[in-house]
Short mmCIF file of C-alpha atoms and ligand atoms in Angstrom, two decimals:
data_model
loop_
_atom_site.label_atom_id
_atom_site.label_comp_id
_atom_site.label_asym_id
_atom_site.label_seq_id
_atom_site.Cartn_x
_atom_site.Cartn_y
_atom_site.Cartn_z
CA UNK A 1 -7.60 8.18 24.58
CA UNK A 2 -10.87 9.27 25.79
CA UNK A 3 -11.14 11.71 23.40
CA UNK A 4 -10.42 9.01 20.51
CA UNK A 5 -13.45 6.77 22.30
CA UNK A 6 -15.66 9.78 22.33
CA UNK A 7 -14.75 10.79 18.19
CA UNK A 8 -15.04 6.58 17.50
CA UNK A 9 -18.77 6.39 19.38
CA UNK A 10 -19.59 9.30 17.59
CA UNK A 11 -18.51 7.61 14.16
CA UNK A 12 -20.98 4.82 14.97
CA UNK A 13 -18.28 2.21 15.86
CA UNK A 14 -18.85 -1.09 17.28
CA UNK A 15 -16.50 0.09 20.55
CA UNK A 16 -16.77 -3.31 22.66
CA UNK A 17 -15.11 -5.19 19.10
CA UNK A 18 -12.83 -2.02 18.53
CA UNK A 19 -11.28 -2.78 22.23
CA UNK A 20 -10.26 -6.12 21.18
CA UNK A 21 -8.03 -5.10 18.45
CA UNK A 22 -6.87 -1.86 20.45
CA UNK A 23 -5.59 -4.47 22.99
CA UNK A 24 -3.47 -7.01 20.43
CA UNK A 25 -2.17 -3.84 18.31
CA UNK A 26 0.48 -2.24 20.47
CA UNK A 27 1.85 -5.98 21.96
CA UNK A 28 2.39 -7.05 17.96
CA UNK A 29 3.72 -3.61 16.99
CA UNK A 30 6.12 -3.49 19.68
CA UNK A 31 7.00 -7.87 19.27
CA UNK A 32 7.53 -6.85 15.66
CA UNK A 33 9.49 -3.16 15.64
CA UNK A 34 10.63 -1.93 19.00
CA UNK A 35 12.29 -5.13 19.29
CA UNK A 36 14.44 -4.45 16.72
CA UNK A 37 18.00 -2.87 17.20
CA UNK A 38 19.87 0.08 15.86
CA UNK A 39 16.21 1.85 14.35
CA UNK A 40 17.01 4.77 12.66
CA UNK A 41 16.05 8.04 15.14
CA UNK A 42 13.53 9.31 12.64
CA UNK A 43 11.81 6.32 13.12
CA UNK A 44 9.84 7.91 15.71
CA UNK A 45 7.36 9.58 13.79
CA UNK A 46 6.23 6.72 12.45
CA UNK A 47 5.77 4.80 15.31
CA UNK A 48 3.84 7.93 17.28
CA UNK A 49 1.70 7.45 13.92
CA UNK A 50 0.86 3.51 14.49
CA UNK A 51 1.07 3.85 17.98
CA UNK A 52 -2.25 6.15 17.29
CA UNK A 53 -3.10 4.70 14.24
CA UNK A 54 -7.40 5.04 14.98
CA UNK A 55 -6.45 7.97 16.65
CA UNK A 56 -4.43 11.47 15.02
CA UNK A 57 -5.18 10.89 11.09
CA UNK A 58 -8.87 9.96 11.92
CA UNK A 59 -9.32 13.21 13.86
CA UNK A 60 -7.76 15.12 11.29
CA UNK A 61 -10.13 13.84 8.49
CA UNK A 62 -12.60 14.49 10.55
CA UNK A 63 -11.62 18.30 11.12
CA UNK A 64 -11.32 18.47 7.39
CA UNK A 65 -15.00 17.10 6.96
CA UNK A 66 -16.43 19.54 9.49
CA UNK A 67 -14.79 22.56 6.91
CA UNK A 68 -16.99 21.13 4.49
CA UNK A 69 -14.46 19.16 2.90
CA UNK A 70 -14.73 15.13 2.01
CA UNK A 71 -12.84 12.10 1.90
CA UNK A 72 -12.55 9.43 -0.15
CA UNK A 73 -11.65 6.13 0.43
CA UNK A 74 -9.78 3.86 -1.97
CA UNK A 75 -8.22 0.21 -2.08
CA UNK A 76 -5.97 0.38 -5.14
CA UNK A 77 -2.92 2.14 -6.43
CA UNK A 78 -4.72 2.79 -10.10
CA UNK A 79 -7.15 5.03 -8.32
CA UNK A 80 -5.26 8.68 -8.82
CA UNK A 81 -4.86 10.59 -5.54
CA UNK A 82 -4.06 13.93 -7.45
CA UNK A 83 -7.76 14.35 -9.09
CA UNK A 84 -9.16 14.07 -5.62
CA UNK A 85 -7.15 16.29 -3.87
CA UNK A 86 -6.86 18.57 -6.71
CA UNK A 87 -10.98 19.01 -5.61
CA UNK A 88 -9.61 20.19 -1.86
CA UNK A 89 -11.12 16.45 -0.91
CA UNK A 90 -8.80 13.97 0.98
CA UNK A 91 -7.61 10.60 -0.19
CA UNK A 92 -7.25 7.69 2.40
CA UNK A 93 -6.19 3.83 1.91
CA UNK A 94 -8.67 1.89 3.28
CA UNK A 95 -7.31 -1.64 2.50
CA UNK A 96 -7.53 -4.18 5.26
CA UNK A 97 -4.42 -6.56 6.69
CA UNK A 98 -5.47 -7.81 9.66
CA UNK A 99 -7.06 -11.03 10.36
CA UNK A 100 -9.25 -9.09 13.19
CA UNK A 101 -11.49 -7.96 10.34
CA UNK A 102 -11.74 -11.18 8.42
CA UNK A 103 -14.49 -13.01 10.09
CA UNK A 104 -16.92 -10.29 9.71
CA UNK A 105 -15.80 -10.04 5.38
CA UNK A 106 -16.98 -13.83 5.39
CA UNK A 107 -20.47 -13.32 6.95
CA UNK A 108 -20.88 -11.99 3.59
CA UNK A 109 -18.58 -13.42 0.90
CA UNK A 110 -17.20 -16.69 0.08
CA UNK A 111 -14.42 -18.35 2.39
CA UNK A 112 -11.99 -18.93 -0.66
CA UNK A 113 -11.70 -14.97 -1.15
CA UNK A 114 -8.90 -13.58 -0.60
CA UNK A 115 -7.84 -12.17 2.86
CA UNK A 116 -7.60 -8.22 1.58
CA UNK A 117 -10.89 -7.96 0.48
CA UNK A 118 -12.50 -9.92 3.40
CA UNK A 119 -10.90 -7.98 5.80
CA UNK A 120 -11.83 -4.72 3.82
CA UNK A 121 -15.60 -5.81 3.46
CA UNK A 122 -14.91 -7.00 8.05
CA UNK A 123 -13.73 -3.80 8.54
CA UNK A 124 -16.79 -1.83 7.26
CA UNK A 125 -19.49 -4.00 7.94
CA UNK A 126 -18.43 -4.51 11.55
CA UNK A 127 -17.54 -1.03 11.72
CA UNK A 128 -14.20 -1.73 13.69
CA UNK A 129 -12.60 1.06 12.14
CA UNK A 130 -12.37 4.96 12.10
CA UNK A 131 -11.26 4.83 8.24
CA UNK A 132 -13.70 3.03 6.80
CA UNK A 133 -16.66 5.05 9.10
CA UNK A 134 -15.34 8.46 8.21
CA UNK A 135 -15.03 8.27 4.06
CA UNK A 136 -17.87 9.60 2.31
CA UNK A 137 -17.37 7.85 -0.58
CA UNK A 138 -15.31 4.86 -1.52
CA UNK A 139 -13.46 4.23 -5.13
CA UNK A 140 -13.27 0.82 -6.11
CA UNK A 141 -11.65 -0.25 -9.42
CA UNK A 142 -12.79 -3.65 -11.73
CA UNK A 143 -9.10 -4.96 -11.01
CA UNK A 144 -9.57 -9.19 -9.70
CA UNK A 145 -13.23 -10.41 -10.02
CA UNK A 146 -13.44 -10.13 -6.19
CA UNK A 147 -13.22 -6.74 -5.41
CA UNK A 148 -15.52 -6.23 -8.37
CA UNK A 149 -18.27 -8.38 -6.44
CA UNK A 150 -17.35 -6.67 -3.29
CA UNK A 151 -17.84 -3.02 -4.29
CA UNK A 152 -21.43 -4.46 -5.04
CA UNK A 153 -22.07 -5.89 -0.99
CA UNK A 154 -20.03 -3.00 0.22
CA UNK A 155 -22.23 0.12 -2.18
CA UNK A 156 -25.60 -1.18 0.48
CA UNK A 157 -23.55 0.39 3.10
CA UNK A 158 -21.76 3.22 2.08
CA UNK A 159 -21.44 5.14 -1.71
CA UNK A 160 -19.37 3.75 -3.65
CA UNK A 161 -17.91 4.56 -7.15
CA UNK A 162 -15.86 1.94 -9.62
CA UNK A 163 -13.89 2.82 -11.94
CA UNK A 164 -13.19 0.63 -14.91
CA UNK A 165 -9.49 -0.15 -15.21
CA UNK A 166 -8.37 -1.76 -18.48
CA UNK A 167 -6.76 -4.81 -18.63
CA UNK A 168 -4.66 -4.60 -21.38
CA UNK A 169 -2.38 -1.95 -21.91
CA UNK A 170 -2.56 -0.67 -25.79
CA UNK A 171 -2.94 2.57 -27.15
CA UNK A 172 -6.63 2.52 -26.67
CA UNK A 173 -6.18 1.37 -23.25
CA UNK A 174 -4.52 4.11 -21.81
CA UNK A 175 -7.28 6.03 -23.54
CA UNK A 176 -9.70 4.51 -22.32
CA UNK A 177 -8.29 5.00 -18.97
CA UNK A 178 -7.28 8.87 -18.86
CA UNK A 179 -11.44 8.95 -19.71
CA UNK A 180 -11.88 6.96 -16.60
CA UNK A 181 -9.86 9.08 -14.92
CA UNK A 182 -12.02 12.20 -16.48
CA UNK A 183 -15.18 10.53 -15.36
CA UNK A 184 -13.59 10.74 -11.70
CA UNK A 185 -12.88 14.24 -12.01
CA UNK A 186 -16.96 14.77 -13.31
CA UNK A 187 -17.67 12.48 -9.71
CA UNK A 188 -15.41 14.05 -7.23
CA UNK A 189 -16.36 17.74 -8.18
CA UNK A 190 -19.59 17.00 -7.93
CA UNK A 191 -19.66 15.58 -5.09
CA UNK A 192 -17.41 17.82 -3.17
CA UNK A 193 -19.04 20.86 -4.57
CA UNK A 194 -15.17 22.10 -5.93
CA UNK A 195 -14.11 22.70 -9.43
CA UNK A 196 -10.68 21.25 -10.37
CA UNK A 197 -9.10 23.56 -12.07
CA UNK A 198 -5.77 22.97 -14.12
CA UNK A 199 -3.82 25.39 -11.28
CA UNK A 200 -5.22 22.46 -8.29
CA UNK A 201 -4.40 20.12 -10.34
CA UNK A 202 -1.08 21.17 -10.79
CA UNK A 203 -0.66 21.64 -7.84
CA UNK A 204 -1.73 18.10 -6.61
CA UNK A 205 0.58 16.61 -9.51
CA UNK A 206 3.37 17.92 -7.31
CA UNK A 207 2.08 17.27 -3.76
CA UNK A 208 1.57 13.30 -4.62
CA UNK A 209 5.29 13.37 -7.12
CA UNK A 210 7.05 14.90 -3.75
CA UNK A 211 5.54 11.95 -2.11
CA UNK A 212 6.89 9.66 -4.71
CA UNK A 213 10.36 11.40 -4.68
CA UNK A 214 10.42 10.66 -1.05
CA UNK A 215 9.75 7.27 -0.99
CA UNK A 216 12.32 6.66 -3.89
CA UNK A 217 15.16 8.08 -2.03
CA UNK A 218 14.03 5.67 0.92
CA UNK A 219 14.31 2.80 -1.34
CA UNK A 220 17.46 4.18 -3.27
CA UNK A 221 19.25 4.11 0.20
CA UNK A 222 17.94 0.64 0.49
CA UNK A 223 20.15 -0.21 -2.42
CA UNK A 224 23.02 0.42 -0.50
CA UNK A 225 25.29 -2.73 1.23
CA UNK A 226 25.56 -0.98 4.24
CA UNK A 227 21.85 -1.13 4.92
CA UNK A 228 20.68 1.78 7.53
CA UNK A 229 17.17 0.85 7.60
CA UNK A 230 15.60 -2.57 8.10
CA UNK A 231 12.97 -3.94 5.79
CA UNK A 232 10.43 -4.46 8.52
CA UNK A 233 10.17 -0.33 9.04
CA UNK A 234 10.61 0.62 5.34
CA UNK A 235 7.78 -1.93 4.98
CA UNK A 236 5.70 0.32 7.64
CA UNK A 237 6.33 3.54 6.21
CA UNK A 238 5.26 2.22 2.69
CA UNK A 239 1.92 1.34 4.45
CA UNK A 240 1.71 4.53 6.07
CA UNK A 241 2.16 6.33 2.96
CA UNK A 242 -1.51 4.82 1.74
CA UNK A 243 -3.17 7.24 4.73
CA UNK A 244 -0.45 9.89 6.13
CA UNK A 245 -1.18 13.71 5.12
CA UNK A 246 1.04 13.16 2.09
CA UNK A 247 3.05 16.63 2.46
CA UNK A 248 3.81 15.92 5.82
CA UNK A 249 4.21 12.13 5.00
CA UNK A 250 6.85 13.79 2.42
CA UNK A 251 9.13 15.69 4.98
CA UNK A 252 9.18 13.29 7.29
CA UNK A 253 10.57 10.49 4.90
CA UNK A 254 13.04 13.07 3.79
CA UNK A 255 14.25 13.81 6.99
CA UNK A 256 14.41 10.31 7.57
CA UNK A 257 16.53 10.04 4.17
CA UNK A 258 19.00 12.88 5.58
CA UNK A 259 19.78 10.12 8.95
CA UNK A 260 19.42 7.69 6.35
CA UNK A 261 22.18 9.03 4.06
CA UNK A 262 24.22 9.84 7.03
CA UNK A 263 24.41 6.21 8.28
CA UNK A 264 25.00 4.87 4.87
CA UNK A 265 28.23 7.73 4.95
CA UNK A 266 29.47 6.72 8.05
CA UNK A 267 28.78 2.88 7.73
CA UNK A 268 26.37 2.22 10.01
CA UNK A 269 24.22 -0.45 8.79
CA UNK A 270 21.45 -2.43 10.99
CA UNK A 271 22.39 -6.07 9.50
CA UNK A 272 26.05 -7.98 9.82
CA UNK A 273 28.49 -7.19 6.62
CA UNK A 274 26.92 -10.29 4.04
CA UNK A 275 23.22 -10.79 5.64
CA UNK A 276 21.40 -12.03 2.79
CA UNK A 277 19.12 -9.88 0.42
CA UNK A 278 15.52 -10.83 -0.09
CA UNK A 279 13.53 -8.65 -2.34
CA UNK A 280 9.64 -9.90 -1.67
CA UNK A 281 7.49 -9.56 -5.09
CA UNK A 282 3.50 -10.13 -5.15
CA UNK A 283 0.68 -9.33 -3.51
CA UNK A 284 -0.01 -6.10 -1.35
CA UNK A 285 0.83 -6.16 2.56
CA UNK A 286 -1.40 -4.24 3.78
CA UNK A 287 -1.19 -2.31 7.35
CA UNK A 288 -0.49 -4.33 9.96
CA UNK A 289 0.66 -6.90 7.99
CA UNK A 290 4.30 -7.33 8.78
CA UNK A 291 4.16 -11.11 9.05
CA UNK A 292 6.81 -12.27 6.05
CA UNK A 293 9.00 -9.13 6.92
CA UNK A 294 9.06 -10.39 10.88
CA UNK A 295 9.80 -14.22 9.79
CA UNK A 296 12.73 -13.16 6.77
CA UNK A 297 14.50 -10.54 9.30
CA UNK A 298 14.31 -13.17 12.04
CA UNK A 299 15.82 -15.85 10.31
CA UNK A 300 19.24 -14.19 9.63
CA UNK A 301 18.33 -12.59 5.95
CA UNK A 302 17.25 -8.59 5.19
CA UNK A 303 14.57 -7.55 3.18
CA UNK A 304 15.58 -4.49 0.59
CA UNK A 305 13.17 -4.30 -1.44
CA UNK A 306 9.06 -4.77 -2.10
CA UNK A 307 8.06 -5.29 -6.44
CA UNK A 308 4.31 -4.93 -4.10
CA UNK A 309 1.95 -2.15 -4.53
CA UNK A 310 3.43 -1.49 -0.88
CA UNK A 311 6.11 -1.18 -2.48
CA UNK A 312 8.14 -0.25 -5.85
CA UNK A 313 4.63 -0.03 -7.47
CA UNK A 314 2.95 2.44 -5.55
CA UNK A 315 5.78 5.50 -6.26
CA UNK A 316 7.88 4.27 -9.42
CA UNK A 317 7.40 7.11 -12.43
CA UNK A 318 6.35 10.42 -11.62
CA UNK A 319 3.38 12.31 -13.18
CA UNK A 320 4.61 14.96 -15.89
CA UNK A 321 4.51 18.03 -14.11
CA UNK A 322 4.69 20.43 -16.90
CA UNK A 323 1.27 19.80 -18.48
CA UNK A 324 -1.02 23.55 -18.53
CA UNK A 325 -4.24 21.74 -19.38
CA UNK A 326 -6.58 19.43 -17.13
CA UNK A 327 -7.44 17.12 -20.45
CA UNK A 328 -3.38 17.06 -20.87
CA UNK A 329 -2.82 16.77 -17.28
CA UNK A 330 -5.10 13.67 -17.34
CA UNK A 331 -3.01 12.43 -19.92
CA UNK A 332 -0.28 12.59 -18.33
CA UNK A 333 -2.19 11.17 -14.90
CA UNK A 334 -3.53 7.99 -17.16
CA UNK A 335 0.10 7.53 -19.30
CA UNK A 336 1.81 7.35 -15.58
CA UNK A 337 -0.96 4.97 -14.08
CA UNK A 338 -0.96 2.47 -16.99
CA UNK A 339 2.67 2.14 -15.95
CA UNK A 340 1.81 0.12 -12.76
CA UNK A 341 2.04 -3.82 -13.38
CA UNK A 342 -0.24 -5.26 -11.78
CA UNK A 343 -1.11 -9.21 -12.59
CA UNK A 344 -4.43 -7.96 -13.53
CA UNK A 345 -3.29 -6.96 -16.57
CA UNK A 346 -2.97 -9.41 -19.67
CA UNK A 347 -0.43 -10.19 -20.49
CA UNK A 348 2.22 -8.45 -17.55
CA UNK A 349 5.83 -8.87 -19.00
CA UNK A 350 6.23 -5.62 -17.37
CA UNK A 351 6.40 -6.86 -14.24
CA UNK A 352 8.70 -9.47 -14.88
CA UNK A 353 11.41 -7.13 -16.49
CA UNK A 354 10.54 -5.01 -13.29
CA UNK A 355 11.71 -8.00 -11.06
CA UNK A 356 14.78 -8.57 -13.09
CA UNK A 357 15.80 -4.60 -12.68
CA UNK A 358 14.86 -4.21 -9.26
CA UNK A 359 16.81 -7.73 -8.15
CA UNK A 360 19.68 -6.58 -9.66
CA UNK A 361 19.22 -2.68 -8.13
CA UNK A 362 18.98 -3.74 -5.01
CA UNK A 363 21.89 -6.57 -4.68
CA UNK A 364 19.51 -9.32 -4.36
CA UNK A 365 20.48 -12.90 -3.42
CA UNK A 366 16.92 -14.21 -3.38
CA UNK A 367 13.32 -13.56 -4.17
CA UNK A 368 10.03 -14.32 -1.90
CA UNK A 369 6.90 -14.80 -4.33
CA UNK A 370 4.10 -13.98 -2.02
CA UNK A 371 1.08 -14.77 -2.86
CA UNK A 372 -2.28 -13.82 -0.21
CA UNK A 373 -4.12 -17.13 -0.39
CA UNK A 374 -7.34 -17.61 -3.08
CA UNK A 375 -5.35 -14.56 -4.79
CA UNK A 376 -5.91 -15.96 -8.53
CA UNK A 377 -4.08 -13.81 -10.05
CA UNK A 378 -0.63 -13.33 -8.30
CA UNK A 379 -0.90 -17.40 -8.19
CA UNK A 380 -1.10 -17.89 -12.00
CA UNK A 381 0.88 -15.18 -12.92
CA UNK A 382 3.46 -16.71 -10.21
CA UNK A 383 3.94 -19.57 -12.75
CA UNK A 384 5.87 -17.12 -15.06
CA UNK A 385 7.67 -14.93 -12.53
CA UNK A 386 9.24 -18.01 -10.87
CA UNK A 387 9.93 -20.00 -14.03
CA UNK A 388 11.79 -16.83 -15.55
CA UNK A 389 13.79 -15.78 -12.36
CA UNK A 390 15.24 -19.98 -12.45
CA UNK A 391 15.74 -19.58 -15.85
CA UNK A 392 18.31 -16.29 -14.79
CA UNK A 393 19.67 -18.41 -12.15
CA UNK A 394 17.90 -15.81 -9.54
CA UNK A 395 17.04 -18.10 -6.40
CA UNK A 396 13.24 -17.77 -5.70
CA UNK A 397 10.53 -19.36 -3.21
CA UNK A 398 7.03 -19.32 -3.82
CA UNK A 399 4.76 -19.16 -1.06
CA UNK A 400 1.14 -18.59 -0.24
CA UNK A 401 0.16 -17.12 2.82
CA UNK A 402 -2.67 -15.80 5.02
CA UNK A 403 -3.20 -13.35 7.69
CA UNK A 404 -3.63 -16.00 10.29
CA UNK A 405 -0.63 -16.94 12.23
CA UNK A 406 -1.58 -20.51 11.66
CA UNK A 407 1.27 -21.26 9.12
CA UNK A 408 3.97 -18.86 10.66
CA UNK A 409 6.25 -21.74 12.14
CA UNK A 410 6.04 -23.51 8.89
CA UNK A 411 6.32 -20.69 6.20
CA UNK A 412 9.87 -19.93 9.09
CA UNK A 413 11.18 -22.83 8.18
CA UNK A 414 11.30 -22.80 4.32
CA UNK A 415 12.10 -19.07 4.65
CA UNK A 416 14.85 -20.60 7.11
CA UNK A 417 15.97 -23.06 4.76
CA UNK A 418 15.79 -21.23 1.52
CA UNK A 419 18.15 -18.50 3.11
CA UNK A 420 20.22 -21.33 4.81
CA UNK A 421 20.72 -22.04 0.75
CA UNK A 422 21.76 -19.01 -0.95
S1 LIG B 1 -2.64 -2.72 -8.49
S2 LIG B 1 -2.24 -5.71 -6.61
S3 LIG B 1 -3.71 -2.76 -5.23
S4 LIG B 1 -5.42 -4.70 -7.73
S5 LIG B 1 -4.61 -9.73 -3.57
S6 LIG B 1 -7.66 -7.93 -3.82
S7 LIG B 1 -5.72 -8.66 -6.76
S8 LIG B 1 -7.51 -11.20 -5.02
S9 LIG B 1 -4.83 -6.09 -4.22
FE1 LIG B 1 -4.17 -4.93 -5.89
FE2 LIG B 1 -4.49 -2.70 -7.31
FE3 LIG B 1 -3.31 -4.85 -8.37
FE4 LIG B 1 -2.10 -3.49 -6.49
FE5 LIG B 1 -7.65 -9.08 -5.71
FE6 LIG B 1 -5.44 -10.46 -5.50
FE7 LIG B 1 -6.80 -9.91 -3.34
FE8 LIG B 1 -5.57 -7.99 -4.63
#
């Protein structure tokens, strides 16, 4: 502890603020998952990990920084991890969930934005945390018009580089987008000083798939009806995926898999034979947001499954691995990228044939449409996903939400009442 005060004053952090959130953290992380029975062994790693969250990864970014390497932050799951660690630089999430950080995002943007990017713009500006203080550079992408306007206050502070993600997703699209991802390669070698070469790249390809892999056999065991892993913690590992050292972040879900596997073998699930099956589709939850997962798996239903970009989104398709080129590796980078369907995208039928797969992968009985308040977007494009999972006879509730706990007792009883119905 002292030494994490000593590395945060060093980083130029506002430690008096800092102390405020360092005190609510561990009481909500414990209310939320050390309250919860029958956690799977392995689980320990990744509570040692939150338990320290401004503490271990922080101090290992910063070893890697004093070897002369850099990190770079990033707030999207378009922005391609392998390019920047094929440059021996370090990718980080840096994407806010905590209401702590909001205030300080509206001393500079609009009220009606929504809470991801105000806490991401808090976070920085009121330099509450080790993450945001330690990347050298930030990617932002043109996804929803307010990040775009963000990366604008946020580039006084910090350098930050945007690249321009397509909206549509036609031939010339993904074009356009493995240039993108070419122009990031031009950016990150420069700036780091290291070539990528086809042999890093390669090599990256595979350290960020094995991360993928992992996180699919988490979710595959999700699938399962005896259910040896609560939503609530696969939720948290999803998050810590976004940050972790991604080969280590790799064994450990594994090994988690192996206990996993084991449980589902010998029966041991942590819900009651028929608990219902939520699958939660929308907008990111970003670390520590474990509101909707605390309210659904308190209120006698199980979440199995997240369409989210903490979620399905962020490891679904793998990059082909047997490209011997960087211009065809980039291909292959961009072709797997454009696969992501996000509601920025025009139109997104992809995402509802997503829903409709994953719903019935996963044994569904109902579906949560979460949308993060003044998110335009998810909201519209909500219009469709609800009106075609009625249309299947899929039960589905749409709510909007913040990161304030202002609406928890209400949004617990529809939740209550929507589960009461299926
Ligand atoms: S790929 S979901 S991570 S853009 S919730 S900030 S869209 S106003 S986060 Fe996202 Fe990439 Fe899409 Fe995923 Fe804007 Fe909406 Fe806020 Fe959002």
């Amino acid at each position: 502890m002292a030494d994490n005060r000593k590395m945060w004053s060093d980083l130029g952090m506002n430690l008096e603020l800092h102390d405020q959130l360092c005190e609510v953290l561990p009481q909500a992380f414990g209310d939320v998952f050390l309250s919860q029975e029958n956690r799977p062994e392995a689980m320990d790693y990744y509570n040692m990990v939150v338990a320290d969250i401004h503490g271990i990864r922080p101090a290992e970014l910063i070893e890697h920084q004093k070897k002369g390497g850099k990190v770079f932050g990033t707030f999207c799951v378009y922005v391609p991890d392998e390019v920047i660690f094929a440059a021996d630089a370090i990718a980080t999430g840096l994407c806010g969930g905590s209401q702590f950080w909001v205030p300080g995002g509206e001393k500079v943007l609009p009220v009606n934005t929504c809470p991801l990017i105000k806490a991401s713009v808090g976070a920085r500006l009121d330099r509450t945390c080790p993450f945001f203080r330690i990347a050298d550079m930030y990617i932002g992408e043109t996804t929803c018009d307010g990040k775009k306007k963000a990366w604008e206050i946020l580039s006084e502070d910090v350098p930050v580089y945007v690249m321009d993600l397509p909206q549509m997703k036609r031939a010339k699209d993904v074009q356009a987008w493995a240039e993108e991802i070419t122009a990031l390669k031009d950016q990150v070698e420069e700036f780091t000083g290291n070539k990528v070469t086809a042999e890093k790249l390669a090599a990256a390809i595979k350290l960020i798939n094995d991360k993928r892999r992992a996180l699919d056999r988490l979710y595959n065991c999700r699938k399962s009806e005896v259910l040896p892993i609560s939503g609530t913690d696969a939720l948290v590992i999803s998050q810590i995926a976004f940050y972790d050292d991604p080969a280590r972040f790799a064994q450990m879900t594994n090994k988690l898999c192996d206990e996993l596997e084991q449980r589902i073998r010998d029966g041991v699930s942590v819900v009651p034979a028929g608990t219902k099956r939520i699958m939660l589709t929308g907008t990111p939850l970003a670390i520590p947001n474990w509101k909707l997962h605390n309210i659904v798996e308190t209120s006698g239903a199980v979440v199995v499954c997240e369409e989210m970009c903490t979620g399905t989104r962020y490891f679904e398709n793998l990059v082909d691995e047997t490209k011997e080129t960087v211009e065809d590796q980039i291909q292959a980078i961009a072709e797997r990228y454009m696969k992501i369907n996000c509601a920025c995208f025009t139109p997104n039928h992809g995402r509802i044939d997503d829903i409709f797969r994953l719903a019935k992968e996963y044994k569904v009985d109902g579906i949560i449409d979460v949308n993060l308040k003044f998110c335009n977007l998810y909201d519209t494009e909500g219009y469709f996903v609800e009106r075609a999972m009625k249309e299947a006879g899929i039960p589905v509730l749409g709510i909007e939400t913040d990161y304030t706990d202002s609406d928890a007792q209400q949004l617990r009883t529809r939740i209550s009442a929507f589960v009461e119905m299926l």
